Short mmCIF file of C-alpha atoms and ligand atoms in Angstrom, two decimals:
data_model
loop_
_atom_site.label_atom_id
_atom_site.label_comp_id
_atom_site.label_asym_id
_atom_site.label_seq_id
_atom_site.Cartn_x
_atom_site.Cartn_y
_atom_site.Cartn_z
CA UNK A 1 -39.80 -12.36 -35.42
CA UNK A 2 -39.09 -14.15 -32.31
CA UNK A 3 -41.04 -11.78 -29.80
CA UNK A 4 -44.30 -12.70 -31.72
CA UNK A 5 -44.14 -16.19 -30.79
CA UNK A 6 -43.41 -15.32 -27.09
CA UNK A 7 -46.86 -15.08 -25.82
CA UNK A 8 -47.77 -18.48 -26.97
CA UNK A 9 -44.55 -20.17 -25.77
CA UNK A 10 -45.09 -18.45 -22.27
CA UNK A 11 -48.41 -19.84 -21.73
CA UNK A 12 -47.68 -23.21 -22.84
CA UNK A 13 -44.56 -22.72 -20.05
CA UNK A 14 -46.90 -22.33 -17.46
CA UNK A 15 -48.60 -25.21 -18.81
CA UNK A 16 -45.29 -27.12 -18.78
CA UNK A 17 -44.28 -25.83 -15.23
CA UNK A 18 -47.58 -26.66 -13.59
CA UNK A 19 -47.35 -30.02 -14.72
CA UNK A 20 -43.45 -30.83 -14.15
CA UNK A 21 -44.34 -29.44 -10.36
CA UNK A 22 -42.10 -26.19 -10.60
CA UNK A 23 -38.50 -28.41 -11.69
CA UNK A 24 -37.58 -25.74 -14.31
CA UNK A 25 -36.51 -22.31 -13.89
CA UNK A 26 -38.54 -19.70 -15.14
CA UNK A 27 -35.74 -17.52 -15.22
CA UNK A 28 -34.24 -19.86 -17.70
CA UNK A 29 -37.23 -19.30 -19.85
CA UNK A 30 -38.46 -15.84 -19.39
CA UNK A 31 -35.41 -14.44 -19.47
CA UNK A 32 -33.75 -14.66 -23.07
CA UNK A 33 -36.04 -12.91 -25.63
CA UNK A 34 -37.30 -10.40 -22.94
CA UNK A 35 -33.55 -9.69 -22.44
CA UNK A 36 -33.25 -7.59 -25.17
CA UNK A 37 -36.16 -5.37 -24.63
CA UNK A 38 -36.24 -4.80 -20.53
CA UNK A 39 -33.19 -4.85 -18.69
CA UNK A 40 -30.66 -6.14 -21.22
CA UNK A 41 -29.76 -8.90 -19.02
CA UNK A 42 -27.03 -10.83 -20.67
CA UNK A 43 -29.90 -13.42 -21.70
CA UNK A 44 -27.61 -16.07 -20.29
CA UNK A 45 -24.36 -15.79 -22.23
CA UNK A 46 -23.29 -18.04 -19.76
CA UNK A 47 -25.05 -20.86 -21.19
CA UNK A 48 -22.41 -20.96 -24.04
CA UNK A 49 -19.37 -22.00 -22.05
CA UNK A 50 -18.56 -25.43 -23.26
CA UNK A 51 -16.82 -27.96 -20.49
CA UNK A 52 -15.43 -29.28 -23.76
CA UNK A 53 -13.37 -26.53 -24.44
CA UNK A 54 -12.31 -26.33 -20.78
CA UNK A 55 -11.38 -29.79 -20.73
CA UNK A 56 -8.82 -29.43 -24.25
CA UNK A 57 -7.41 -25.96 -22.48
CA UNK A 58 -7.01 -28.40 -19.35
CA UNK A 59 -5.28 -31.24 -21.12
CA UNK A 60 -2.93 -29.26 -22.45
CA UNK A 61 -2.23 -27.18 -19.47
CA UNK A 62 -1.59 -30.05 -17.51
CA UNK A 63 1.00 -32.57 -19.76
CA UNK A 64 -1.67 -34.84 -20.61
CA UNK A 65 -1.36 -33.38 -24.47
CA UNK A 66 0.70 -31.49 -26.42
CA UNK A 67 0.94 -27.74 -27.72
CA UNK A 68 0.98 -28.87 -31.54
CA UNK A 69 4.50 -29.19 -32.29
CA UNK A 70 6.28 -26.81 -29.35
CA UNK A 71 5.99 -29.54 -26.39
CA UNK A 72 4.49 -30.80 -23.38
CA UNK A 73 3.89 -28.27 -20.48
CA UNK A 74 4.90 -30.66 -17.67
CA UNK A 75 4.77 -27.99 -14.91
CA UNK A 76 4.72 -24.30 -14.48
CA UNK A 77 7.08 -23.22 -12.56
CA UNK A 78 10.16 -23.28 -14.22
CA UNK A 79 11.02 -20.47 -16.59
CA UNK A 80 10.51 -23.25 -19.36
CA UNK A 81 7.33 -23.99 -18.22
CA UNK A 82 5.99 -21.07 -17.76
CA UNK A 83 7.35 -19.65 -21.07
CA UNK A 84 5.71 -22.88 -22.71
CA UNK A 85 2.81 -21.82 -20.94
CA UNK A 86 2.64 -18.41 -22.46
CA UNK A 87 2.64 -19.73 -25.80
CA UNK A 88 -0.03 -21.26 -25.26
CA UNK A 89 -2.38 -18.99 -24.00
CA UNK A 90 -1.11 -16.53 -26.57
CA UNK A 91 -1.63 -19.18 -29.53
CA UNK A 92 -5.04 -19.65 -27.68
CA UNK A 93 -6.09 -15.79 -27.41
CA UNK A 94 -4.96 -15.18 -30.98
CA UNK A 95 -7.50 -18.09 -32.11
CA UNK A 96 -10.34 -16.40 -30.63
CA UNK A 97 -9.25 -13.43 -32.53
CA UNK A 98 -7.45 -11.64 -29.61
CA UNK A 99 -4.11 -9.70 -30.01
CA UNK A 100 -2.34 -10.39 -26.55
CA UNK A 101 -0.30 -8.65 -24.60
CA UNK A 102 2.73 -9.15 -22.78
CA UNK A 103 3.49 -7.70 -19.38
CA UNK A 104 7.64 -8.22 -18.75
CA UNK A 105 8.07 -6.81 -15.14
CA UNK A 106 11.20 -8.85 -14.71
CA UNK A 107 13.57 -11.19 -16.27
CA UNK A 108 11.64 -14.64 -16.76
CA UNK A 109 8.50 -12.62 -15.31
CA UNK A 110 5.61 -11.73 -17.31
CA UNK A 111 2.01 -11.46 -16.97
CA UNK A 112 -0.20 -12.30 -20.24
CA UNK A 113 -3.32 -9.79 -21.52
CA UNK A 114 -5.91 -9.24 -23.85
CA UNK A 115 -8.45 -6.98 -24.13
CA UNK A 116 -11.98 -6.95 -25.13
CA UNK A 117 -13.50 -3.46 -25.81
CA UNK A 118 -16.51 -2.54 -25.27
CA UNK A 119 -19.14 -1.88 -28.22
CA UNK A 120 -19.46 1.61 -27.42
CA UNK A 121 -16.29 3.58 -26.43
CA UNK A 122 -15.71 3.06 -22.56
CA UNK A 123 -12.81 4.09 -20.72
CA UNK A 124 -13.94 1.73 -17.74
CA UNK A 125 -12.78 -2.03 -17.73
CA UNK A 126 -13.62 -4.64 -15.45
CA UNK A 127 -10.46 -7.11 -15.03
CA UNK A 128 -10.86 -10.78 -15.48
CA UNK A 129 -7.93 -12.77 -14.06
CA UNK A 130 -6.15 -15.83 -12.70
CA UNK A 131 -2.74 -16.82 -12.15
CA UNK A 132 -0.76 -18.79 -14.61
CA UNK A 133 1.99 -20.59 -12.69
CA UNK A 134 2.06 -23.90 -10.61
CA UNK A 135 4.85 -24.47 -7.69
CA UNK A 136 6.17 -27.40 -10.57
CA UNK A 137 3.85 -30.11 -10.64
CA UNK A 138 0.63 -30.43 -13.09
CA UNK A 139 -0.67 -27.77 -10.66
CA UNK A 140 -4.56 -29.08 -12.63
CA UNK A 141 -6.43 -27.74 -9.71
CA UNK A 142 -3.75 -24.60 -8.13
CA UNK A 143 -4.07 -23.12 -10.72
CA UNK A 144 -4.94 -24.55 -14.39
CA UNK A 145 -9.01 -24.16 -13.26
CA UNK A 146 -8.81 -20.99 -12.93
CA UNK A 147 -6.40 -19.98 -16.52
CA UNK A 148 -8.92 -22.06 -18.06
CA UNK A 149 -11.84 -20.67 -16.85
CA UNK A 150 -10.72 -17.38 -17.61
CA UNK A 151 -9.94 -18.55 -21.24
CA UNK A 152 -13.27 -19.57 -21.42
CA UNK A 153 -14.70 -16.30 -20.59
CA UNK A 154 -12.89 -14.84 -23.37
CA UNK A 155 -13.77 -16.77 -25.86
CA UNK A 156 -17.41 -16.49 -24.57
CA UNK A 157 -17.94 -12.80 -23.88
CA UNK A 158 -16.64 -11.42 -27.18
CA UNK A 159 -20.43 -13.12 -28.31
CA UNK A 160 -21.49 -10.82 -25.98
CA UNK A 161 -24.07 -8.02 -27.80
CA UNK A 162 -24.30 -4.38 -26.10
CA UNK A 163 -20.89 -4.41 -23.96
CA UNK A 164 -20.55 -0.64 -22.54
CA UNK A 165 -17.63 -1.83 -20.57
CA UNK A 166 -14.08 -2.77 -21.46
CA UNK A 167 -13.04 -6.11 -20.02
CA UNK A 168 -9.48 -7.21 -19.36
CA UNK A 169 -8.64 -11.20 -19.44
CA UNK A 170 -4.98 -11.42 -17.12
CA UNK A 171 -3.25 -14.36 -16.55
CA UNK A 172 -0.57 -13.48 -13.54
CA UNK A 173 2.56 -15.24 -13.29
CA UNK A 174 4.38 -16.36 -9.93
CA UNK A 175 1.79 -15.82 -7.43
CA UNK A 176 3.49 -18.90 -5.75
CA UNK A 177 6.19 -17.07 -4.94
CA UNK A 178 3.91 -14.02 -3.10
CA UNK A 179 1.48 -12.48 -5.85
CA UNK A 180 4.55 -10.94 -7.75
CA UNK A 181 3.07 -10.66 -11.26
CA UNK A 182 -0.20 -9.37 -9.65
CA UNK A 183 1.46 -6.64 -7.69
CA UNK A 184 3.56 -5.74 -10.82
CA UNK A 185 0.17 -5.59 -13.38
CA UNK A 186 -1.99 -4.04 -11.02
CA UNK A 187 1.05 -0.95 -9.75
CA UNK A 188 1.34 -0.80 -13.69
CA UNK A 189 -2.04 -0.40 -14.09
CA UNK A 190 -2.94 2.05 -11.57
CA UNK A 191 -0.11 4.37 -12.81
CA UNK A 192 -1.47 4.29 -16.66
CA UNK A 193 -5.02 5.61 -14.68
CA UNK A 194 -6.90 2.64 -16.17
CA UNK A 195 -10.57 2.42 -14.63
CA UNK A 196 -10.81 -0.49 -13.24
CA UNK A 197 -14.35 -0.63 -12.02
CA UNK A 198 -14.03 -4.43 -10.82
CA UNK A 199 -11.67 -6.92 -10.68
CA UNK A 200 -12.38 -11.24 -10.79
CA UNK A 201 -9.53 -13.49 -9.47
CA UNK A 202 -10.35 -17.32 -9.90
CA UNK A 203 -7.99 -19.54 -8.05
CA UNK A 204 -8.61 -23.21 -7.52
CA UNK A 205 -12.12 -23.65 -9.00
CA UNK A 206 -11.60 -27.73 -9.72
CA UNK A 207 -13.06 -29.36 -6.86
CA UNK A 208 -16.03 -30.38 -4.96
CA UNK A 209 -15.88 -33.67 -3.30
CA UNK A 210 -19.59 -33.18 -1.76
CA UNK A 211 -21.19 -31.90 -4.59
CA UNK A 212 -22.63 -29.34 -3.29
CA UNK A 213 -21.60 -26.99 -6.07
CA UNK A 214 -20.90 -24.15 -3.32
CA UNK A 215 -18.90 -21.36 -4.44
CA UNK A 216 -16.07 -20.00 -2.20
CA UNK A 217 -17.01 -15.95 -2.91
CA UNK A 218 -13.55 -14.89 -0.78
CA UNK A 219 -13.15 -10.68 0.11
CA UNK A 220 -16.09 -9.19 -2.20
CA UNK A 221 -15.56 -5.27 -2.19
CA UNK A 222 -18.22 -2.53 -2.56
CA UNK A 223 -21.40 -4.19 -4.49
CA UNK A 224 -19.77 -7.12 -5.77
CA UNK A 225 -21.38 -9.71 -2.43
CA UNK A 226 -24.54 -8.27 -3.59
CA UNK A 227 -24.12 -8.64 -7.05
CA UNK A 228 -22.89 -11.79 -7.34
CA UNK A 229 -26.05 -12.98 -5.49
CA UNK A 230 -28.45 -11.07 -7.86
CA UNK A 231 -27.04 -12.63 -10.91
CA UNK A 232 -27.10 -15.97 -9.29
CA UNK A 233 -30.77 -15.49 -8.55
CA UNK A 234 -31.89 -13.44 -11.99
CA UNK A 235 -29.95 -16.05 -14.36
CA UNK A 236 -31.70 -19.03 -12.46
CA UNK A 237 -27.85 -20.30 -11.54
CA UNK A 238 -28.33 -20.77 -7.46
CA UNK A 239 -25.40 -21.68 -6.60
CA UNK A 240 -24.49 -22.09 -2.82
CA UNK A 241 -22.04 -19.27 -1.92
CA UNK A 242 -19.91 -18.92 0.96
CA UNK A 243 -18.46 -15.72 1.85
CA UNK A 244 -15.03 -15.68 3.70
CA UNK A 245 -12.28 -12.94 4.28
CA UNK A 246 -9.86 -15.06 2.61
CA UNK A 247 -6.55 -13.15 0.72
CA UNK A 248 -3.40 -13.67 -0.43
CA UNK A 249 -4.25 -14.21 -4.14
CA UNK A 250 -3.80 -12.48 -7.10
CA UNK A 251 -6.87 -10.24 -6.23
CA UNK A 252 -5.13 -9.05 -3.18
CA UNK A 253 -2.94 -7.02 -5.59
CA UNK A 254 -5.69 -5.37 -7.20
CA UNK A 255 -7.35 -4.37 -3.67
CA UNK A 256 -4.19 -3.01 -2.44
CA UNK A 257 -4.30 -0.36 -5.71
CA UNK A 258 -7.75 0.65 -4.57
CA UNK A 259 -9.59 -1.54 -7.33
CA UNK A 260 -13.11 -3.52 -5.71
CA UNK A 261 -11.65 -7.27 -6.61
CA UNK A 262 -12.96 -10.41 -5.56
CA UNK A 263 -11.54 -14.17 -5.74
CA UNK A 264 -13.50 -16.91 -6.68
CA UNK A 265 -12.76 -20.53 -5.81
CA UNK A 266 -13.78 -24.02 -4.30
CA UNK A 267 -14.67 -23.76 -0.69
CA UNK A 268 -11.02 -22.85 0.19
CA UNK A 269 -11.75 -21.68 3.29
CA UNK A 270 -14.43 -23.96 5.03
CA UNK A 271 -12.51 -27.43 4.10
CA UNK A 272 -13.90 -28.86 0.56
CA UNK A 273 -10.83 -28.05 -1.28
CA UNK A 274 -8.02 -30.05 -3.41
CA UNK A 275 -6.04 -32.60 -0.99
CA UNK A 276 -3.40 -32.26 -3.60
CA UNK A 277 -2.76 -28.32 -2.74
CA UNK A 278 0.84 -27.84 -3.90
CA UNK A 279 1.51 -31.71 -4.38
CA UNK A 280 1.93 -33.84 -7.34
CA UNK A 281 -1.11 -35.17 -7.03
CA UNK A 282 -3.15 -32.34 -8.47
CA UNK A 283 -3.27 -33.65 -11.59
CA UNK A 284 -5.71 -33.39 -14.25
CA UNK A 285 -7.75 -36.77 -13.26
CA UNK A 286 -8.41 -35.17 -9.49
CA UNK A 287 -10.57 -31.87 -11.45
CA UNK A 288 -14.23 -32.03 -10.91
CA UNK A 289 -14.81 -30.40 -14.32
CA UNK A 290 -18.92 -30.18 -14.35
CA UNK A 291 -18.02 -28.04 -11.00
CA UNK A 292 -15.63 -25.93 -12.98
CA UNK A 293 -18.27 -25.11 -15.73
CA UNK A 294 -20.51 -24.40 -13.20
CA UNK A 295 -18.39 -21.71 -11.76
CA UNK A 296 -17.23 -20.11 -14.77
CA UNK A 297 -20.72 -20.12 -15.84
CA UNK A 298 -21.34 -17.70 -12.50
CA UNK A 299 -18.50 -15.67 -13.54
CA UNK A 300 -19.58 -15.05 -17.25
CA UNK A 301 -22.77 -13.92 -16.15
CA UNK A 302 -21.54 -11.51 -13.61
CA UNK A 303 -19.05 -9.81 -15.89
CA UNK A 304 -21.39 -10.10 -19.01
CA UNK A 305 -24.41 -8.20 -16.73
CA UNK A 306 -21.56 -5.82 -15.40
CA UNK A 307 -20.41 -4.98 -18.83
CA UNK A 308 -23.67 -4.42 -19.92
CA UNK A 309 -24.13 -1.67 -16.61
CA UNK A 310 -27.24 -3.70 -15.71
CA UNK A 311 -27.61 -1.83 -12.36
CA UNK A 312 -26.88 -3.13 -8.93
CA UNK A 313 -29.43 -4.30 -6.56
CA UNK A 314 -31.05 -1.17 -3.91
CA UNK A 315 -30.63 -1.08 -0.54
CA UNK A 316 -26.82 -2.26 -0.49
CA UNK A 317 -25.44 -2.64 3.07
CA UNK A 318 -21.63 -3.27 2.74
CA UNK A 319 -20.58 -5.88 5.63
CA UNK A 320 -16.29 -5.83 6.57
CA UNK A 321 -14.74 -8.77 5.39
CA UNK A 322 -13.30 -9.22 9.16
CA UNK A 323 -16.68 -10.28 10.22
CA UNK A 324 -16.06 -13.70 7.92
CA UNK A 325 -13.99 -16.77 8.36
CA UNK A 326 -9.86 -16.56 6.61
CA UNK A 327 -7.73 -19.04 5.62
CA UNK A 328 -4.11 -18.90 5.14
CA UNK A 329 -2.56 -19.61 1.47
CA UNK A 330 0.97 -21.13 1.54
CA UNK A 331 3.83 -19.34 -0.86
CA UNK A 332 6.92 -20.64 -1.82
CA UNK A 333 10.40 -18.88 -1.33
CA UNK A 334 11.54 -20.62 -4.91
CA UNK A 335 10.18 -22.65 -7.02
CA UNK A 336 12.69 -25.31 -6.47
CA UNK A 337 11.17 -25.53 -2.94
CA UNK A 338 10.55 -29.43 -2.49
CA UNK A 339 6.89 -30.51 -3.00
CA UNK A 340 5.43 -34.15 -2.20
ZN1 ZN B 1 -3.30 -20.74 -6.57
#
């Protein structure tokens, strides 16, 4: 029904465009009802995260509200805290019609999961993930953005039509203390033989004091660089990016097992990040939330064109990650290590 009024809305687009002097994006336009007939672009799933949503998950993630009736989660870093923290995202996952998973790797140590198969049997999965603990304070920016945003592509994606990929949401607990969930999930993984065709770590995705709305793309294996930039282009996002050979997150882990990962994050790297990094100032009032959206919007349309095998661009040329700018992350012996 909808094609047959495409011609006519096209034209009077044009109309539209010549008049507003090019301001809207064609891609915008053209793009959702010739989705489903030409390339099967994900006809901008992304356009259904809500910064609504992200902003309750953050709340609550942060202290500033309660988990119904089982607490506050003040911080996560103590066992409590992260524990409380679990719940949550469990409780969460299970409301979006998830069954999650647990991943104990060690006493108070355990990763959370949940799966979204594909529509047609797959045994390929692209991994989704972000770390779960803070080195005890609100931890809003390091690393609530990111659990959040990862939420949100969960609840998002499963609206997804024509997934030929399986796609694995991960939340990784104490990467503050050296990536130790991480290294745990992804060893696990690799010795169960799961196909992990790509993996997405977003850490610290809360804040852009210039507004520029670059996004820190930090150690993009095989086609991701080059992917990330089509879908920016083709889904009319155009975002700044800025590519860096930045590690030591939970992505790291995922590398060192052989899987293409990626992190995602404010510019890190090249100086526009949190001045509350690890102190309890990075509280939920210091998160640049319309930033956040923005980049899990990026991240939803990646994985939802990736799950959908919409091709890569030609003419790839992969570039070593040594030939761009690194930035050291700090980790924390304990978690009782003294923060300001
Ligand atoms: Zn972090």
């Amino acid at each position: 029904m909808k094609f047959k009024r495409l011609p006519l809305v096209l034209s009077a687009f044009a109309l539209l465009n010549a008049c507003a002097g090019s301001s809207l994006n064609p891609a915008l336009f053209r793009s959702a009802p010739l989705q489903t007939q030409s390339a099967g672009r994900s006809a901008l799933i992304e356009n259904r995260v809500e910064k609504a949503r992200m902003e309750k998950h953050l709340l609550v993630l942060t202290g500033k509200a309660p988990i119904g009736s089982d607490g506050i989660i003040m911080e996560r870093g103590t066992p409590q805290g992260r524990a409380l923290t679990r719940t949550y995202l469990t409780q969460s996952l299970e409301a979006l019609g998830y069954k999650p998973e647990i991943h104990t790797y060690r006493t108070n140590g355990s990763n959370i999961m949940a799966r979204l198969m594909a529509e047609t049997p797959s045994d390929e999965y692209i991994v989704v993930g972000a770390h779960l603990d803070s080195v005890r304070n609100a931890g809003a920016d390091d690393n609530a953005s990111g659990s959040v945003s990862v939420l949100e592509a969960a609840a998002v994606l499963k609206e997804l039509k024509g997934r030929k990929v399986n796609v694995l949401f991960a939340w990784f607990d104490e990467e503050e203390l050296g990536l130790v969930g991480s290294r745990a999930l992804a060893r696990d993984l690799k010795k169960q033989g799961m196909k992990i065709t790509s993996m997405h770590n977003i850490d610290m995705l809360g804040w852009d004091a210039d507004k520029d709305k670059t996004i820190e793309v930090a150690q993009p294996d095989g086609i991701l660089w080059d992917y990330y930039q089509m879908v920016n282009k083709s889904h009319g996002l155009n975002l700044p990016f800025d590519r860096t050979n930045t590690g030591q997150s939970d992505h790291e882990s995922f590398h060192k097992e052989g899987f293409p990962s990626v992190c995602l994050s404010e510019e890190y790297t090249n100086g526009d990040m949190t001045p509350h990094y690890h102190r309890r100032g990075d509280t939920f009032e210091t998160v640049h939330l319309d930033y956040l959206t923005l980049g899990t919007r990026l991240v939803v349309a990646v994985v939802g064109d990736l799950s959908l095998k919409v091709p890569p661009p030609a003419g790839i040329r992969q570039i070593p990650h040594s030939q761009f700018p690194a930035r050291q992350r700090e980790f924390h012996s304990s978690y009782d290590e003294h923060i300001d």
